[in-house]
Amino acid sequence: ALTKGSVTIKNPLFSDDTQAMIACLKKLGIEIIVAPNSITVKGSINDIKETNYNLDANLSGTTIRFILALATIIPGSKTICGKEGLNKRPIAGLVDGLKQLGAKIEYLEKEGYPPLLVTSSKLSSGTINMSGSVSSQYFSSLLMIAPLIEKVTINVTDEQISKPYIDMTIDSMKQFGISVINHGYKSYEVPKGKYTQSEY
């Protein structure tokens, strides 16, 4: 969805997380074709209009973290929520990280937890300081949107957990033309760039 042009994922895992992500992207107006052994993302974030969106991540922690980061750099007013169980899971660390680049995010109910309202549509170049001990998905979500901002540096303020998932994220980005510099899981440098088409 970050890539202009069609992208096909072959032999994907069809899970609740996958379905939640597809539903959110479709709600944003991004065309996605689901076949028995593939998912083709025909549209991209360039198709998203300036309007109001209600994005339901269901019970998917992965989806709400990735969609939250994405929501800060796309048009419109975006309300992001999940089912009751997901809304009880904290998300303050990621919100605080995004706000360091100028994201406009409000908690609609309990401080530190979904649901959230996102009204920013772009972020500024800069440095994020964030704990690595909570969730590697916070870092993955930031890394993936970072090339579309400007140069972004993400500093890990303590120990980075789930390092293989960071490696997977950086490797996936490389296959789409983005080279992240990993300073021993202590910090990550992401240059401004464009994702290029690929079959993953």
PDB file of C-alpha atoms in Angstrom:
ATOM      1  CA  ALA A   1       0.000   0.000   0.000  1.00  0.00           C
ATOM      2  CA  LEU A   2       3.026   2.284   0.389  1.00  0.00           C
ATOM      3  CA  THR A   3       4.092   1.440  -3.165  1.00  0.00           C
ATOM      4  CA  LYS A   4       2.639   3.158  -6.227  1.00  0.00           C
ATOM      5  CA  GLY A   5       1.621   0.333  -8.523  1.00  0.00           C
ATOM      6  CA  SER A   6       0.409  -3.209  -8.080  1.00  0.00           C
ATOM      7  CA  VAL A   7       2.142  -5.484  -5.555  1.00  0.00           C
ATOM      8  CA  THR A   8       1.401  -9.207  -5.190  1.00  0.00           C
ATOM      9  CA  ILE A   9       2.037 -11.257  -2.068  1.00  0.00           C
ATOM     10  CA  LYS A  10       2.243 -14.929  -2.987  1.00  0.00           C
ATOM     11  CA  ASN A  11       1.152 -17.747  -0.668  1.00  0.00           C
ATOM     12  CA  PRO A  12       0.196 -15.381   2.166  1.00  0.00           C
ATOM     13  CA  LEU A  13      -0.978 -16.400   5.596  1.00  0.00           C
ATOM     14  CA  PHE A  14      -4.734 -15.824   5.791  1.00  0.00           C
ATOM     15  CA  SER A  15      -5.255 -15.072   9.478  1.00  0.00           C
ATOM     16  CA  ASP A  16      -7.448 -12.766  11.549  1.00  0.00           C
ATOM     17  CA  ASP A  17      -4.577 -10.239  11.492  1.00  0.00           C
ATOM     18  CA  THR A  18      -4.420 -10.402   7.699  1.00  0.00           C
ATOM     19  CA  GLN A  19      -8.166  -9.925   7.355  1.00  0.00           C
ATOM     20  CA  ALA A  20      -8.159  -6.987   9.780  1.00  0.00           C
ATOM     21  CA  MET A  21      -5.382  -5.250   7.843  1.00  0.00           C
ATOM     22  CA  ILE A  22      -7.134  -5.831   4.508  1.00  0.00           C
ATOM     23  CA  ALA A  23     -10.395  -4.441   5.919  1.00  0.00           C
ATOM     24  CA  CYS A  24      -8.698  -1.272   7.187  1.00  0.00           C
ATOM     25  CA  LEU A  25      -6.867  -0.654   3.909  1.00  0.00           C
ATOM     26  CA  LYS A  26     -10.063  -1.199   1.916  1.00  0.00           C
ATOM     27  CA  LYS A  27     -11.914   1.219   4.184  1.00  0.00           C
ATOM     28  CA  LEU A  28      -9.290   3.813   3.200  1.00  0.00           C
ATOM     29  CA  GLY A  29     -10.168   3.192  -0.445  1.00  0.00           C
ATOM     30  CA  ILE A  30      -7.155   1.066  -1.382  1.00  0.00           C
ATOM     31  CA  GLU A  31      -8.074  -1.651  -3.879  1.00  0.00           C
ATOM     32  CA  ILE A  32      -7.036  -5.145  -2.791  1.00  0.00           C
ATOM     33  CA  ILE A  33      -7.769  -8.388  -4.635  1.00  0.00           C
ATOM     34  CA  VAL A  34      -7.764 -11.578  -2.569  1.00  0.00           C
ATOM     35  CA  ALA A  35      -7.282 -14.874  -4.434  1.00  0.00           C
ATOM     36  CA  PRO A  36      -6.831 -18.409  -3.048  1.00  0.00           C
ATOM     37  CA  ASN A  37      -3.004 -18.204  -3.099  1.00  0.00           C
ATOM     38  CA  SER A  38      -2.267 -14.503  -3.319  1.00  0.00           C
ATOM     39  CA  ILE A  39      -3.149 -10.997  -2.223  1.00  0.00           C
ATOM     40  CA  THR A  40      -2.705  -8.217  -4.774  1.00  0.00           C
ATOM     41  CA  VAL A  41      -2.623  -4.638  -3.554  1.00  0.00           C
ATOM     42  CA  LYS A  42      -3.592  -2.703  -6.687  1.00  0.00           C
ATOM     43  CA  GLY A  43      -4.119   0.631  -4.994  1.00  0.00           C
ATOM     44  CA  SER A  44      -1.865   2.683  -2.759  1.00  0.00           C
ATOM     45  CA  ILE A  45      -2.007   5.459  -0.197  1.00  0.00           C
ATOM     46  CA  ASN A  46      -2.089   7.876  -3.155  1.00  0.00           C
ATOM     47  CA  ASP A  47      -5.753   6.861  -3.586  1.00  0.00           C
ATOM     48  CA  ILE A  48      -6.798   7.988  -0.098  1.00  0.00           C
ATOM     49  CA  LYS A  49      -9.202  10.950  -0.049  1.00  0.00           C
ATOM     50  CA  GLU A  50      -9.586  13.785   2.463  1.00  0.00           C
ATOM     51  CA  THR A  51     -12.585  12.566   4.460  1.00  0.00           C
ATOM     52  CA  ASN A  52     -13.531  10.861   7.734  1.00  0.00           C
ATOM     53  CA  TYR A  53     -12.521   7.235   8.304  1.00  0.00           C
ATOM     54  CA  ASN A  54     -13.444   4.720  10.979  1.00  0.00           C
ATOM     55  CA  LEU A  55     -10.829   1.975  11.041  1.00  0.00           C
ATOM     56  CA  ASP A  56     -11.574  -1.169  13.048  1.00  0.00           C
ATOM     57  CA  ALA A  57      -8.559  -3.377  13.810  1.00  0.00           C
ATOM     58  CA  ASN A  58     -10.823  -6.010  15.393  1.00  0.00           C
ATOM     59  CA  LEU A  59      -8.576  -7.901  17.871  1.00  0.00           C
ATOM     60  CA  SER A  60      -5.369  -7.456  15.870  1.00  0.00           C
ATOM     61  CA  GLY A  61      -2.541  -5.771  17.768  1.00  0.00           C
ATOM     62  CA  THR A  62      -0.362  -5.870  14.657  1.00  0.00           C
ATOM     63  CA  THR A  63      -2.987  -4.095  12.586  1.00  0.00           C
ATOM     64  CA  ILE A  64      -3.715  -1.296  15.031  1.00  0.00           C
ATOM     65  CA  ARG A  65      -0.004  -0.528  15.442  1.00  0.00           C
ATOM     66  CA  PHE A  66       0.749  -0.515  11.718  1.00  0.00           C
ATOM     67  CA  ILE A  67      -2.446   1.369  10.814  1.00  0.00           C
ATOM     68  CA  LEU A  68      -1.831   3.984  13.511  1.00  0.00           C
ATOM     69  CA  ALA A  69       1.578   4.858  12.083  1.00  0.00           C
ATOM     70  CA  LEU A  70       0.193   4.888   8.540  1.00  0.00           C
ATOM     71  CA  ALA A  71      -2.732   7.086   9.593  1.00  0.00           C
ATOM     72  CA  THR A  72      -0.388   9.911  10.611  1.00  0.00           C
ATOM     73  CA  ILE A  73       0.850  10.414   7.028  1.00  0.00           C
ATOM     74  CA  ILE A  74      -2.381  10.064   5.008  1.00  0.00           C
ATOM     75  CA  PRO A  75      -5.261  12.503   4.383  1.00  0.00           C
ATOM     76  CA  GLY A  76      -8.432  12.717   6.421  1.00  0.00           C
ATOM     77  CA  SER A  77      -9.631  12.408   9.986  1.00  0.00           C
ATOM     78  CA  LYS A  78      -9.008   8.844  11.136  1.00  0.00           C
ATOM     79  CA  THR A  79     -10.683   7.165  14.103  1.00  0.00           C
ATOM     80  CA  ILE A  80      -8.900   3.929  14.995  1.00  0.00           C
ATOM     81  CA  CYS A  81     -10.339   1.356  17.350  1.00  0.00           C
ATOM     82  CA  GLY A  82     -10.510  -2.341  18.044  1.00  0.00           C
ATOM     83  CA  LYS A  83     -12.765  -4.767  19.810  1.00  0.00           C
ATOM     84  CA  GLU A  84     -12.935  -4.551  23.605  1.00  0.00           C
ATOM     85  CA  GLY A  85      -9.936  -6.833  24.199  1.00  0.00           C
ATOM     86  CA  LEU A  86      -7.689  -4.797  21.913  1.00  0.00           C
ATOM     87  CA  ASN A  87      -8.807  -1.506  23.415  1.00  0.00           C
ATOM     88  CA  LYS A  88      -7.440  -2.730  26.752  1.00  0.00           C
ATOM     89  CA  ARG A  89      -3.914  -3.083  25.335  1.00  0.00           C
ATOM     90  CA  PRO A  90      -1.663  -0.024  25.813  1.00  0.00           C
ATOM     91  CA  ILE A  91      -0.393   1.883  22.801  1.00  0.00           C
ATOM     92  CA  ALA A  92       1.100   4.968  24.470  1.00  0.00           C
ATOM     93  CA  GLY A  93       4.700   4.114  23.533  1.00  0.00           C
ATOM     94  CA  LEU A  94       3.945   4.242  19.817  1.00  0.00           C
ATOM     95  CA  VAL A  95       1.754   7.332  20.152  1.00  0.00           C
ATOM     96  CA  ASP A  96       4.548   9.140  21.996  1.00  0.00           C
ATOM     97  CA  GLY A  97       7.062   8.107  19.319  1.00  0.00           C
ATOM     98  CA  LEU A  98       4.868   9.417  16.504  1.00  0.00           C
ATOM     99  CA  LYS A  99       4.233  12.665  18.359  1.00  0.00           C
ATOM    100  CA  GLN A 100       7.985  13.291  18.405  1.00  0.00           C
ATOM    101  CA  LEU A 101       7.693  13.788  14.628  1.00  0.00           C
ATOM    102  CA  GLY A 102       4.638  16.032  14.940  1.00  0.00           C
ATOM    103  CA  ALA A 103       1.768  13.534  14.785  1.00  0.00           C
ATOM    104  CA  LYS A 104      -1.608  14.794  15.987  1.00  0.00           C
ATOM    105  CA  ILE A 105      -3.186  11.941  17.948  1.00  0.00           C
ATOM    106  CA  GLU A 106      -5.867  12.091  20.650  1.00  0.00           C
ATOM    107  CA  TYR A 107      -7.115   9.414  23.023  1.00  0.00           C
ATOM    108  CA  LEU A 108     -10.898   9.232  22.747  1.00  0.00           C
ATOM    109  CA  GLU A 109     -11.491   7.335  25.979  1.00  0.00           C
ATOM    110  CA  LYS A 110      -8.778   6.121  28.357  1.00  0.00           C
ATOM    111  CA  GLU A 111      -5.363   7.819  28.243  1.00  0.00           C
ATOM    112  CA  GLY A 112      -2.790   5.520  26.655  1.00  0.00           C
ATOM    113  CA  TYR A 113      -5.288   3.155  25.029  1.00  0.00           C
ATOM    114  CA  PRO A 114      -7.431   2.918  21.892  1.00  0.00           C
ATOM    115  CA  PRO A 115      -9.683   4.229  20.465  1.00  0.00           C
ATOM    116  CA  LEU A 116      -7.674   7.046  18.899  1.00  0.00           C
ATOM    117  CA  LEU A 117      -8.293  10.023  16.665  1.00  0.00           C
ATOM    118  CA  VAL A 118      -5.551  10.942  14.179  1.00  0.00           C
ATOM    119  CA  THR A 119      -5.779  14.298  12.404  1.00  0.00           C
ATOM    120  CA  SER A 120      -2.238  14.758  11.052  1.00  0.00           C
ATOM    121  CA  SER A 121      -1.522  13.928   7.418  1.00  0.00           C
ATOM    122  CA  LYS A 122       2.248  14.367   7.370  1.00  0.00           C
ATOM    123  CA  LEU A 123       5.186  14.140   9.758  1.00  0.00           C
ATOM    124  CA  SER A 124       8.488  16.009   9.987  1.00  0.00           C
ATOM    125  CA  SER A 125      12.032  14.737   9.678  1.00  0.00           C
ATOM    126  CA  GLY A 126      13.672  14.130  13.009  1.00  0.00           C
ATOM    127  CA  THR A 127      14.718  11.751  15.756  1.00  0.00           C
ATOM    128  CA  ILE A 128      12.511   9.450  17.808  1.00  0.00           C
ATOM    129  CA  ASN A 129      13.582   8.125  21.206  1.00  0.00           C
ATOM    130  CA  MET A 130      11.585   5.042  22.147  1.00  0.00           C
ATOM    131  CA  SER A 131      11.810   2.067  24.483  1.00  0.00           C
ATOM    132  CA  GLY A 132      12.620  -1.201  22.760  1.00  0.00           C
ATOM    133  CA  SER A 133      11.329  -3.309  25.625  1.00  0.00           C
ATOM    134  CA  VAL A 134       7.588  -3.047  24.897  1.00  0.00           C
ATOM    135  CA  SER A 135       7.000  -4.215  21.313  1.00  0.00           C
ATOM    136  CA  SER A 136       9.110  -4.588  18.191  1.00  0.00           C
ATOM    137  CA  GLN A 137       5.941  -3.775  16.227  1.00  0.00           C
ATOM    138  CA  TYR A 138       6.217  -0.160  17.375  1.00  0.00           C
ATOM    139  CA  PHE A 139       9.571  -0.016  15.590  1.00  0.00           C
ATOM    140  CA  SER A 140       8.361  -1.915  12.514  1.00  0.00           C
ATOM    141  CA  SER A 141       5.437   0.477  12.082  1.00  0.00           C
ATOM    142  CA  LEU A 142       7.729   3.520  12.326  1.00  0.00           C
ATOM    143  CA  LEU A 143      10.402   2.048  10.072  1.00  0.00           C
ATOM    144  CA  MET A 144       7.897   1.327   7.303  1.00  0.00           C
ATOM    145  CA  ILE A 145       6.474   4.850   7.122  1.00  0.00           C
ATOM    146  CA  ALA A 146       9.790   6.637   7.729  1.00  0.00           C
ATOM    147  CA  PRO A 147      10.982   6.768   4.068  1.00  0.00           C
ATOM    148  CA  LEU A 148       7.859   8.738   3.153  1.00  0.00           C
ATOM    149  CA  ILE A 149       8.647  11.466   5.701  1.00  0.00           C
ATOM    150  CA  GLU A 150      12.256  12.631   5.325  1.00  0.00           C
ATOM    151  CA  LYS A 151      15.334  11.303   7.037  1.00  0.00           C
ATOM    152  CA  VAL A 152      14.286   9.681  10.318  1.00  0.00           C
ATOM    153  CA  THR A 153      16.457   8.308  13.118  1.00  0.00           C
ATOM    154  CA  ILE A 154      14.945   6.007  15.742  1.00  0.00           C
ATOM    155  CA  ASN A 155      16.938   5.603  18.944  1.00  0.00           C
ATOM    156  CA  VAL A 156      16.349   2.625  21.227  1.00  0.00           C
ATOM    157  CA  THR A 157      16.450   3.900  24.805  1.00  0.00           C
ATOM    158  CA  ASP A 158      16.985   0.468  26.363  1.00  0.00           C
ATOM    159  CA  GLU A 159      17.140  -3.157  25.125  1.00  0.00           C
ATOM    160  CA  GLN A 160      15.581  -4.032  21.763  1.00  0.00           C
ATOM    161  CA  ILE A 161      13.348  -7.092  22.083  1.00  0.00           C
ATOM    162  CA  SER A 162      12.238  -9.414  19.246  1.00  0.00           C
ATOM    163  CA  LYS A 163      15.233  -8.576  17.045  1.00  0.00           C
ATOM    164  CA  PRO A 164      14.317 -11.155  14.347  1.00  0.00           C
ATOM    165  CA  TYR A 165      11.121  -9.185  13.660  1.00  0.00           C
ATOM    166  CA  ILE A 166      13.174  -6.019  13.201  1.00  0.00           C
ATOM    167  CA  ASP A 167      15.376  -7.968  10.771  1.00  0.00           C
ATOM    168  CA  MET A 168      12.294  -9.131   8.840  1.00  0.00           C
ATOM    169  CA  THR A 169      10.994  -5.584   8.561  1.00  0.00           C
ATOM    170  CA  ILE A 170      14.327  -4.194   7.351  1.00  0.00           C
ATOM    171  CA  ASP A 171      14.724  -7.067   4.871  1.00  0.00           C
ATOM    172  CA  SER A 172      11.217  -6.521   3.471  1.00  0.00           C
ATOM    173  CA  MET A 173      11.901  -2.815   3.050  1.00  0.00           C
ATOM    174  CA  LYS A 174      15.159  -3.590   1.234  1.00  0.00           C
ATOM    175  CA  GLN A 175      13.284  -5.765  -1.264  1.00  0.00           C
ATOM    176  CA  PHE A 176      11.176  -2.692  -2.040  1.00  0.00           C
ATOM    177  CA  GLY A 177      14.175  -0.410  -2.524  1.00  0.00           C
ATOM    178  CA  ILE A 178      14.669   1.097   0.946  1.00  0.00           C
ATOM    179  CA  SER A 179      17.953   0.572   2.836  1.00  0.00           C
ATOM    180  CA  VAL A 180      17.732   1.009   6.601  1.00  0.00           C
ATOM    181  CA  ILE A 181      20.965   1.417   8.562  1.00  0.00           C
ATOM    182  CA  ASN A 182      20.817  -0.687  11.730  1.00  0.00           C
ATOM    183  CA  HIS A 183      23.339   0.445  14.343  1.00  0.00           C
ATOM    184  CA  GLY A 184      23.426  -2.768  16.351  1.00  0.00           C
ATOM    185  CA  TYR A 185      19.762  -2.435  17.402  1.00  0.00           C
ATOM    186  CA  LYS A 186      20.687   0.741  19.299  1.00  0.00           C
ATOM    187  CA  SER A 187      19.405   3.067  16.583  1.00  0.00           C
ATOM    188  CA  TYR A 188      18.045   2.930  13.040  1.00  0.00           C
ATOM    189  CA  GLU A 189      18.584   5.457  10.270  1.00  0.00           C
ATOM    190  CA  VAL A 190      16.020   5.615   7.481  1.00  0.00           C
ATOM    191  CA  PRO A 191      16.681   7.835   4.447  1.00  0.00           C
ATOM    192  CA  LYS A 192      13.914   9.492   2.489  1.00  0.00           C
ATOM    193  CA  GLY A 193      12.935   7.298  -0.445  1.00  0.00           C
ATOM    194  CA  LYS A 194      10.234   5.658  -2.535  1.00  0.00           C
ATOM    195  CA  TYR A 195       9.097   2.083  -2.343  1.00  0.00           C
ATOM    196  CA  THR A 196       9.438   0.344  -5.702  1.00  0.00           C
ATOM    197  CA  GLN A 197       7.273  -2.452  -7.075  1.00  0.00           C
ATOM    198  CA  SER A 198       8.133  -6.002  -6.085  1.00  0.00           C
ATOM    199  CA  GLU A 199       6.691  -9.482  -5.774  1.00  0.00           C
ATOM    200  CA  TYR A 200       7.105 -10.558  -2.194  1.00  0.00           C
TER     201      TYR A 200
END
